[in-house]
Amino acid sequence: MKRSVREAGILWVRLMKKLVRVPMLLFFALFQPLIFLLLFSSVFSNLDQLPGFAYDSYLQFLVPSIVALTALNSAFQSGIGMVTDMESGMLDKFLISPIRRSSILLGKVFADGSRAFAQAMVIILVSLVMGARFETGVAGVLVMAGLAALFGIAWAGLSNVIALRTGNGELTMMLGILITFPVLFLSTSFMPAALLPDWLDTVATFNPITYIVEALRALVNTGWDWGAVGQALAVTGGLAVVTFAAATAAFRKVIS
Amino acid sequence: MVTVLIDVQSLVKVFPGVRAVDDVTFGVAEGEIFGFLGPNGAGKTTTIRIIVTLLRATSGTVIVDGMDVTKRPEEVRKRIGYAAQFIGIDDDLTARENLVMQARLHGVDRQAAERRTAELLELFQLGDAADRRAGTFSGGMRRRLDLGQALTHDPRVVFLDEPTTGLDPQTRHALWDYLRDLNRRGVTIFLTTQYLEEADALAGRLAIIDHGAIVVTGTPAELKAGLGGDAIIVTLADGVLPAEVERAAGVLSRFSDSGTARTHERTVRVFTADGSARLAEVVRALDAERVAVTRLELSEPTLDDVFLRHTGGRMRVEEVKPPSRMLIGRRRR
């Protein structure tokens, strides 16, 4: 355990240095969510007048969705990094050193989580400037970013599966984009459940993003809703376990 | 007492449809520079990747410093350094950071890693560039840094896969000096190369590998001596008919120790123990048979001749292609 943490730590430090030095790595996943945040909060601002819309403003409703979108974008960046390391020979360098194979993925998980956390904080700060209020205060904001990080880790596992199976950076990015949109719109991200068509409401129930968005929305708008947070933790944690089991299997296949 | 550091027995690697390594056996003693010489696709990289634990053998055994690569890969990894054909450097980190990270990954503690890094930066003359990002480095600097990365944990043996491919001649020669220096410090070196002159300049002993099999092993001098003396090489006129080449070969074979002459396109060569003494005779014989000669050479045998003798083909050096860097996806070579 101590050994894994030490080894993963070395690799985490490397990825953090890259993140700080190559601003694109930090901001790449933020552009689209920021644009959505600015556009949607204006374009849909009158939605708050609809009967059944239970939030103070569309912005209050939207911020959690944008945080989740950011985490999703961030996650799909992870596989691209994996392909880069495979192509540049860095992965070979890690494989040739006497570290545990699992430490390589573990270091990446920590780094993906850290990046998603930082990116979620940027979105939250921008929305604060735009006038959003956070019911649960600073503690709530930290919990939100933590949930976003976990959510990012869960989807990063999927991104790494694609990366390891295809070995192709472009494909990894394309599939990421392809997955993001249905996942996002087939949920309560942009429209409250009460206003969704019935079939969509049903689909949304099976969409993991719905749970994270509902938990974040509660933290922003109503307060400490432990039920929602617990559900989000369970669903996202479960997803993370599944995607990382798949990523580990794909990783083993590549290195054997 | 010679210690065998690398012991490879009956190594076989089969990829779907290809026998990349076909029953290869050799040993490398401590303190040697051992060269693996062969054209692209001969099985050099596959062999090296099996020895350094990055690839699993189909059959056969490989023991490095007493450790079986299949059974105790981690012990092997602790003991060896490896610089792949395609350099693995993080361009966003500085030279110093890359080196420290490699040392740390090999279990060296922070202080020792920094000390060792400073030494390596000095050794490879990267001191001035130590704190610059590796992405800004020239090809030669990258190669040196990569070599440094293979040495951060003081390994007893380093594996270098085509360490000078893609470098200009000047940088290549400088790198040879580093490698000789390293060897003098007691590091055993196993290197693959497709350059004959590189094998000749560096390797104490070498194996020539072609189509996955070792065709001959020995010191460069032994291999050349094995050809029997000097080479007489006759080049015929451009556009000469194959029959004419054969006729010339017939004349020259009279002077060959083995009784045979080798032809390649429009050149004919024979090996003879006392080439210089018989050169005049050769000229008279060719003249008498009215063979139109454009060039006549007498040379000590080169490794090229050795290669030619043992593989029946000229060393196929394909000059540096833009590297296909997918080492993981298709690691066949």
JSON list of C-alpha atoms in Angstrom, two decimals, chain B residues 123-264:
[
{"chain": "B", "resi": 123, "resn": "LEU", "atom": "CA", "xyz": [28.72, 12.98, -17.96]},
{"chain": "B", "resi": 124, "resn": "PHE", "atom": "CA", "xyz": [26.46, 13.62, -20.94]},
{"chain": "B", "resi": 125, "resn": "GLN", "atom": "CA", "xyz": [27.29, 17.33, -21.13]},
{"chain": "B", "resi": 126, "resn": "LEU", "atom": "CA", "xyz": [23.77, 18.44, -20.49]},
{"chain": "B", "resi": 127, "resn": "GLY", "atom": "CA", "xyz": [24.68, 20.63, -17.52]},
{"chain": "B", "resi": 128, "resn": "ASP", "atom": "CA", "xyz": [23.86, 23.90, -19.29]},
{"chain": "B", "resi": 129, "resn": "ALA", "atom": "CA", "xyz": [20.53, 22.59, -20.52]},
{"chain": "B", "resi": 130, "resn": "ALA", "atom": "CA", "xyz": [19.64, 20.80, -17.29]},
{"chain": "B", "resi": 131, "resn": "ASP", "atom": "CA", "xyz": [16.72, 23.03, -16.42]},
{"chain": "B", "resi": 132, "resn": "ARG", "atom": "CA", "xyz": [15.34, 23.51, -19.88]},
{"chain": "B", "resi": 133, "resn": "ARG", "atom": "CA", "xyz": [12.32, 21.57, -21.03]},
{"chain": "B", "resi": 134, "resn": "ALA", "atom": "CA", "xyz": [13.34, 18.49, -22.99]},
{"chain": "B", "resi": 135, "resn": "GLY", "atom": "CA", "xyz": [10.97, 19.51, -25.79]},
{"chain": "B", "resi": 136, "resn": "THR", "atom": "CA", "xyz": [13.50, 22.14, -26.84]},
{"chain": "B", "resi": 137, "resn": "PHE", "atom": "CA", "xyz": [16.38, 19.66, -27.20]},
{"chain": "B", "resi": 138, "resn": "SER", "atom": "CA", "xyz": [18.15, 18.64, -30.41]},
{"chain": "B", "resi": 139, "resn": "GLY", "atom": "CA", "xyz": [18.19, 15.02, -31.56]},
{"chain": "B", "resi": 140, "resn": "GLY", "atom": "CA", "xyz": [21.64, 14.39, -30.13]},
{"chain": "B", "resi": 141, "resn": "MET", "atom": "CA", "xyz": [20.74, 15.92, -26.77]},
{"chain": "B", "resi": 142, "resn": "ARG", "atom": "CA", "xyz": [17.59, 13.83, -26.59]},
{"chain": "B", "resi": 143, "resn": "ARG", "atom": "CA", "xyz": [19.56, 10.69, -27.29]},
{"chain": "B", "resi": 144, "resn": "ARG", "atom": "CA", "xyz": [22.06, 11.58, -24.56]},
{"chain": "B", "resi": 145, "resn": "LEU", "atom": "CA", "xyz": [19.30, 12.35, -22.10]},
{"chain": "B", "resi": 146, "resn": "ASP", "atom": "CA", "xyz": [17.61, 9.06, -22.91]},
{"chain": "B", "resi": 147, "resn": "LEU", "atom": "CA", "xyz": [20.88, 7.24, -22.37]},
{"chain": "B", "resi": 148, "resn": "GLY", "atom": "CA", "xyz": [21.19, 9.03, -19.05]},
{"chain": "B", "resi": 149, "resn": "GLN", "atom": "CA", "xyz": [17.71, 7.86, -18.14]},
{"chain": "B", "resi": 150, "resn": "ALA", "atom": "CA", "xyz": [18.84, 4.27, -18.61]},
{"chain": "B", "resi": 151, "resn": "LEU", "atom": "CA", "xyz": [21.64, 4.82, -16.10]},
{"chain": "B", "resi": 152, "resn": "THR", "atom": "CA", "xyz": [19.94, 6.60, -13.20]},
{"chain": "B", "resi": 153, "resn": "HIS", "atom": "CA", "xyz": [20.02, 3.55, -10.93]},
{"chain": "B", "resi": 154, "resn": "ASP", "atom": "CA", "xyz": [23.58, 2.43, -11.73]},
{"chain": "B", "resi": 155, "resn": "PRO", "atom": "CA", "xyz": [22.60, -0.71, -13.63]},
{"chain": "B", "resi": 156, "resn": "ARG", "atom": "CA", "xyz": [25.19, -3.40, -14.27]},
{"chain": "B", "resi": 157, "resn": "VAL", "atom": "CA", "xyz": [24.06, -3.78, -17.83]},
{"chain": "B", "resi": 158, "resn": "VAL", "atom": "CA", "xyz": [22.39, -1.44, -20.30]},
{"chain": "B", "resi": 159, "resn": "PHE", "atom": "CA", "xyz": [20.43, -2.39, -23.38]},
{"chain": "B", "resi": 160, "resn": "LEU", "atom": "CA", "xyz": [20.53, 0.07, -26.23]},
{"chain": "B", "resi": 161, "resn": "ASP", "atom": "CA", "xyz": [18.31, -0.49, -29.22]},
{"chain": "B", "resi": 162, "resn": "GLU", "atom": "CA", "xyz": [19.83, 1.23, -32.24]},
{"chain": "B", "resi": 163, "resn": "PRO", "atom": "CA", "xyz": [21.23, 4.05, -30.13]},
{"chain": "B", "resi": 164, "resn": "THR", "atom": "CA", "xyz": [22.50, 6.11, -33.06]},
{"chain": "B", "resi": 165, "resn": "THR", "atom": "CA", "xyz": [19.82, 5.58, -35.68]},
{"chain": "B", "resi": 166, "resn": "GLY", "atom": "CA", "xyz": [18.76, 8.93, -37.02]},
{"chain": "B", "resi": 167, "resn": "LEU", "atom": "CA", "xyz": [21.77, 10.83, -35.69]},
{"chain": "B", "resi": 168, "resn": "ASP", "atom": "CA", "xyz": [24.19, 12.74, -37.89]},
{"chain": "B", "resi": 169, "resn": "PRO", "atom": "CA", "xyz": [27.69, 11.24, -38.17]},
{"chain": "B", "resi": 170, "resn": "GLN", "atom": "CA", "xyz": [29.30, 13.74, -35.82]},
{"chain": "B", "resi": 171, "resn": "THR", "atom": "CA", "xyz": [26.76, 13.13, -33.06]},
{"chain": "B", "resi": 172, "resn": "ARG", "atom": "CA", "xyz": [27.04, 9.41, -33.69]},
{"chain": "B", "resi": 173, "resn": "HIS", "atom": "CA", "xyz": [30.79, 9.44, -33.11]},
{"chain": "B", "resi": 174, "resn": "ALA", "atom": "CA", "xyz": [30.38, 11.51, -29.96]},
{"chain": "B", "resi": 175, "resn": "LEU", "atom": "CA", "xyz": [27.89, 8.97, -28.67]},
{"chain": "B", "resi": 176, "resn": "TRP", "atom": "CA", "xyz": [30.32, 6.15, -29.36]},
{"chain": "B", "resi": 177, "resn": "ASP", "atom": "CA", "xyz": [32.83, 7.90, -27.13]},
{"chain": "B", "resi": 178, "resn": "TYR", "atom": "CA", "xyz": [30.25, 8.08, -24.32]},
{"chain": "B", "resi": 179, "resn": "LEU", "atom": "CA", "xyz": [29.50, 4.40, -24.69]},
{"chain": "B", "resi": 180, "resn": "ARG", "atom": "CA", "xyz": [33.18, 3.42, -24.61]},
{"chain": "B", "resi": 181, "resn": "ASP", "atom": "CA", "xyz": [33.65, 5.60, -21.57]},
{"chain": "B", "resi": 182, "resn": "LEU", "atom": "CA", "xyz": [30.67, 3.98, -19.90]},
{"chain": "B", "resi": 183, "resn": "ASN", "atom": "CA", "xyz": [32.05, 0.55, -20.65]},
{"chain": "B", "resi": 184, "resn": "ARG", "atom": "CA", "xyz": [35.41, 1.53, -19.13]},
{"chain": "B", "resi": 185, "resn": "ARG", "atom": "CA", "xyz": [33.51, 2.37, -15.96]},
{"chain": "B", "resi": 186, "resn": "GLY", "atom": "CA", "xyz": [32.44, -1.25, -15.82]},
{"chain": "B", "resi": 187, "resn": "VAL", "atom": "CA", "xyz": [29.00, -1.15, -17.39]},
{"chain": "B", "resi": 188, "resn": "THR", "atom": "CA", "xyz": [28.19, -4.09, -19.65]},
{"chain": "B", "resi": 189, "resn": "ILE", "atom": "CA", "xyz": [26.56, -2.90, -22.86]},
{"chain": "B", "resi": 190, "resn": "PHE", "atom": "CA", "xyz": [24.26, -4.80, -25.17]},
{"chain": "B", "resi": 191, "resn": "LEU", "atom": "CA", "xyz": [23.47, -2.88, -28.28]},
{"chain": "B", "resi": 192, "resn": "THR", "atom": "CA", "xyz": [21.70, -3.49, -31.52]},
{"chain": "B", "resi": 193, "resn": "THR", "atom": "CA", "xyz": [22.65, -1.72, -34.67]},
{"chain": "B", "resi": 194, "resn": "GLN", "atom": "CA", "xyz": [22.11, -1.86, -38.37]},
{"chain": "B", "resi": 195, "resn": "TYR", "atom": "CA", "xyz": [25.37, -0.04, -39.02]},
{"chain": "B", "resi": 196, "resn": "LEU", "atom": "CA", "xyz": [28.36, -2.22, -39.76]},
{"chain": "B", "resi": 197, "resn": "GLU", "atom": "CA", "xyz": [30.85, 0.46, -38.85]},
{"chain": "B", "resi": 198, "resn": "GLU", "atom": "CA", "xyz": [29.13, 0.94, -35.51]},
{"chain": "B", "resi": 199, "resn": "ALA", "atom": "CA", "xyz": [29.42, -2.74, -34.65]},
{"chain": "B", "resi": 200, "resn": "ASP", "atom": "CA", "xyz": [33.04, -2.63, -35.80]},
{"chain": "B", "resi": 201, "resn": "ALA", "atom": "CA", "xyz": [33.86, 0.46, -33.78]},
{"chain": "B", "resi": 202, "resn": "LEU", "atom": "CA", "xyz": [32.17, -0.51, -30.53]},
{"chain": "B", "resi": 203, "resn": "ALA", "atom": "CA", "xyz": [31.48, -4.17, -30.11]},
{"chain": "B", "resi": 204, "resn": "GLY", "atom": "CA", "xyz": [34.04, -6.45, -28.55]},
{"chain": "B", "resi": 205, "resn": "ARG", "atom": "CA", "xyz": [31.96, -9.34, -29.73]},
{"chain": "B", "resi": 206, "resn": "LEU", "atom": "CA", "xyz": [28.98, -9.45, -32.00]},
{"chain": "B", "resi": 207, "resn": "ALA", "atom": "CA", "xyz": [26.31, -11.67, -33.40]},
{"chain": "B", "resi": 208, "resn": "ILE", "atom": "CA", "xyz": [24.90, -11.20, -36.86]},
{"chain": "B", "resi": 209, "resn": "ILE", "atom": "CA", "xyz": [21.19, -11.81, -36.92]},
{"chain": "B", "resi": 210, "resn": "ASP", "atom": "CA", "xyz": [19.04, -12.18, -40.00]},
{"chain": "B", "resi": 211, "resn": "HIS", "atom": "CA", "xyz": [15.47, -13.43, -40.42]},
{"chain": "B", "resi": 212, "resn": "GLY", "atom": "CA", "xyz": [15.22, -14.10, -36.69]},
{"chain": "B", "resi": 213, "resn": "ALA", "atom": "CA", "xyz": [18.26, -16.34, -36.43]},
{"chain": "B", "resi": 214, "resn": "ILE", "atom": "CA", "xyz": [21.89, -15.78, -35.46]},
{"chain": "B", "resi": 215, "resn": "VAL", "atom": "CA", "xyz": [24.06, -16.58, -38.45]},
{"chain": "B", "resi": 216, "resn": "VAL", "atom": "CA", "xyz": [27.47, -16.09, -36.85]},
{"chain": "B", "resi": 217, "resn": "THR", "atom": "CA", "xyz": [29.04, -14.91, -33.60]},
{"chain": "B", "resi": 218, "resn": "GLY", "atom": "CA", "xyz": [32.55, -13.72, -32.81]},
{"chain": "B", "resi": 219, "resn": "THR", "atom": "CA", "xyz": [34.82, -10.72, -32.39]},
{"chain": "B", "resi": 220, "resn": "PRO", "atom": "CA", "xyz": [34.90, -8.44, -35.42]},
{"chain": "B", "resi": 221, "resn": "ALA", "atom": "CA", "xyz": [38.51, -9.53, -36.05]},
{"chain": "B", "resi": 222, "resn": "GLU", "atom": "CA", "xyz": [37.62, -13.23, -35.87]},
{"chain": "B", "resi": 223, "resn": "LEU", "atom": "CA", "xyz": [34.72, -12.80, -38.21]},
{"chain": "B", "resi": 224, "resn": "LYS", "atom": "CA", "xyz": [36.86, -10.97, -40.74]},
{"chain": "B", "resi": 225, "resn": "ALA", "atom": "CA", "xyz": [39.72, -13.44, -40.41]},
{"chain": "B", "resi": 226, "resn": "GLY", "atom": "CA", "xyz": [37.22, -16.22, -40.96]},
{"chain": "B", "resi": 227, "resn": "LEU", "atom": "CA", "xyz": [36.81, -14.99, -44.50]},
{"chain": "B", "resi": 228, "resn": "GLY", "atom": "CA", "xyz": [40.40, -15.83, -45.30]},
{"chain": "B", "resi": 229, "resn": "GLY", "atom": "CA", "xyz": [42.52, -12.79, -45.97]},
{"chain": "B", "resi": 230, "resn": "ASP", "atom": "CA", "xyz": [41.94, -9.85, -48.23]},
{"chain": "B", "resi": 231, "resn": "ALA", "atom": "CA", "xyz": [39.06, -9.10, -50.47]},
{"chain": "B", "resi": 232, "resn": "ILE", "atom": "CA", "xyz": [39.60, -8.39, -54.14]},
{"chain": "B", "resi": 233, "resn": "ILE", "atom": "CA", "xyz": [36.64, -6.53, -55.53]},
{"chain": "B", "resi": 234, "resn": "VAL", "atom": "CA", "xyz": [36.15, -6.00, -59.20]},
{"chain": "B", "resi": 235, "resn": "THR", "atom": "CA", "xyz": [33.50, -3.67, -60.55]},
{"chain": "B", "resi": 236, "resn": "LEU", "atom": "CA", "xyz": [32.46, -4.08, -64.18]},
{"chain": "B", "resi": 237, "resn": "ALA", "atom": "CA", "xyz": [31.15, -1.45, -66.56]},
{"chain": "B", "resi": 238, "resn": "ASP", "atom": "CA", "xyz": [27.72, 0.03, -66.07]},
{"chain": "B", "resi": 239, "resn": "GLY", "atom": "CA", "xyz": [25.01, -1.91, -67.87]},
{"chain": "B", "resi": 240, "resn": "VAL", "atom": "CA", "xyz": [27.10, -5.07, -68.16]},
{"chain": "B", "resi": 241, "resn": "LEU", "atom": "CA", "xyz": [25.25, -8.30, -69.03]},
{"chain": "B", "resi": 242, "resn": "PRO", "atom": "CA", "xyz": [24.78, -10.89, -66.29]},
{"chain": "B", "resi": 243, "resn": "ALA", "atom": "CA", "xyz": [26.63, -13.45, -68.45]},
{"chain": "B", "resi": 244, "resn": "GLU", "atom": "CA", "xyz": [29.62, -11.13, -68.52]},
{"chain": "B", "resi": 245, "resn": "VAL", "atom": "CA", "xyz": [29.55, -10.88, -64.70]},
{"chain": "B", "resi": 246, "resn": "GLU", "atom": "CA", "xyz": [29.49, -14.66, -64.51]},
{"chain": "B", "resi": 247, "resn": "ARG", "atom": "CA", "xyz": [32.45, -14.88, -66.87]},
{"chain": "B", "resi": 248, "resn": "ALA", "atom": "CA", "xyz": [34.41, -12.46, -64.68]},
{"chain": "B", "resi": 249, "resn": "ALA", "atom": "CA", "xyz": [33.45, -14.49, -61.62]},
{"chain": "B", "resi": 250, "resn": "GLY", "atom": "CA", "xyz": [34.83, -17.58, -63.35]},
{"chain": "B", "resi": 251, "resn": "VAL", "atom": "CA", "xyz": [38.18, -15.88, -63.91]},
{"chain": "B", "resi": 252, "resn": "LEU", "atom": "CA", "xyz": [38.38, -14.53, -60.36]},
{"chain": "B", "resi": 253, "resn": "SER", "atom": "CA", "xyz": [37.37, -17.77, -58.68]},
{"chain": "B", "resi": 254, "resn": "ARG", "atom": "CA", "xyz": [40.78, -19.14, -59.70]},
{"chain": "B", "resi": 255, "resn": "PHE", "atom": "CA", "xyz": [42.30, -16.77, -57.14]},
{"chain": "B", "resi": 256, "resn": "SER", "atom": "CA", "xyz": [39.84, -17.48, -54.36]},
{"chain": "B", "resi": 257, "resn": "ASP", "atom": "CA", "xyz": [40.89, -19.51, -51.35]},
{"chain": "B", "resi": 258, "resn": "SER", "atom": "CA", "xyz": [37.48, -21.10, -51.24]},
{"chain": "B", "resi": 259, "resn": "GLY", "atom": "CA", "xyz": [37.37, -21.59, -54.99]},
{"chain": "B", "resi": 260, "resn": "THR", "atom": "CA", "xyz": [34.29, -19.43, -55.33]},
{"chain": "B", "resi": 261, "resn": "ALA", "atom": "CA", "xyz": [33.58, -15.82, -56.19]},
{"chain": "B", "resi": 262, "resn": "ARG", "atom": "CA", "xyz": [30.60, -13.83, -55.01]},
{"chain": "B", "resi": 263, "resn": "THR", "atom": "CA", "xyz": [28.70, -11.57, -57.34]},
{"chain": "B", "resi": 264, "resn": "HIS", "atom": "CA", "xyz": [26.42, -8.73, -56.51]}
]
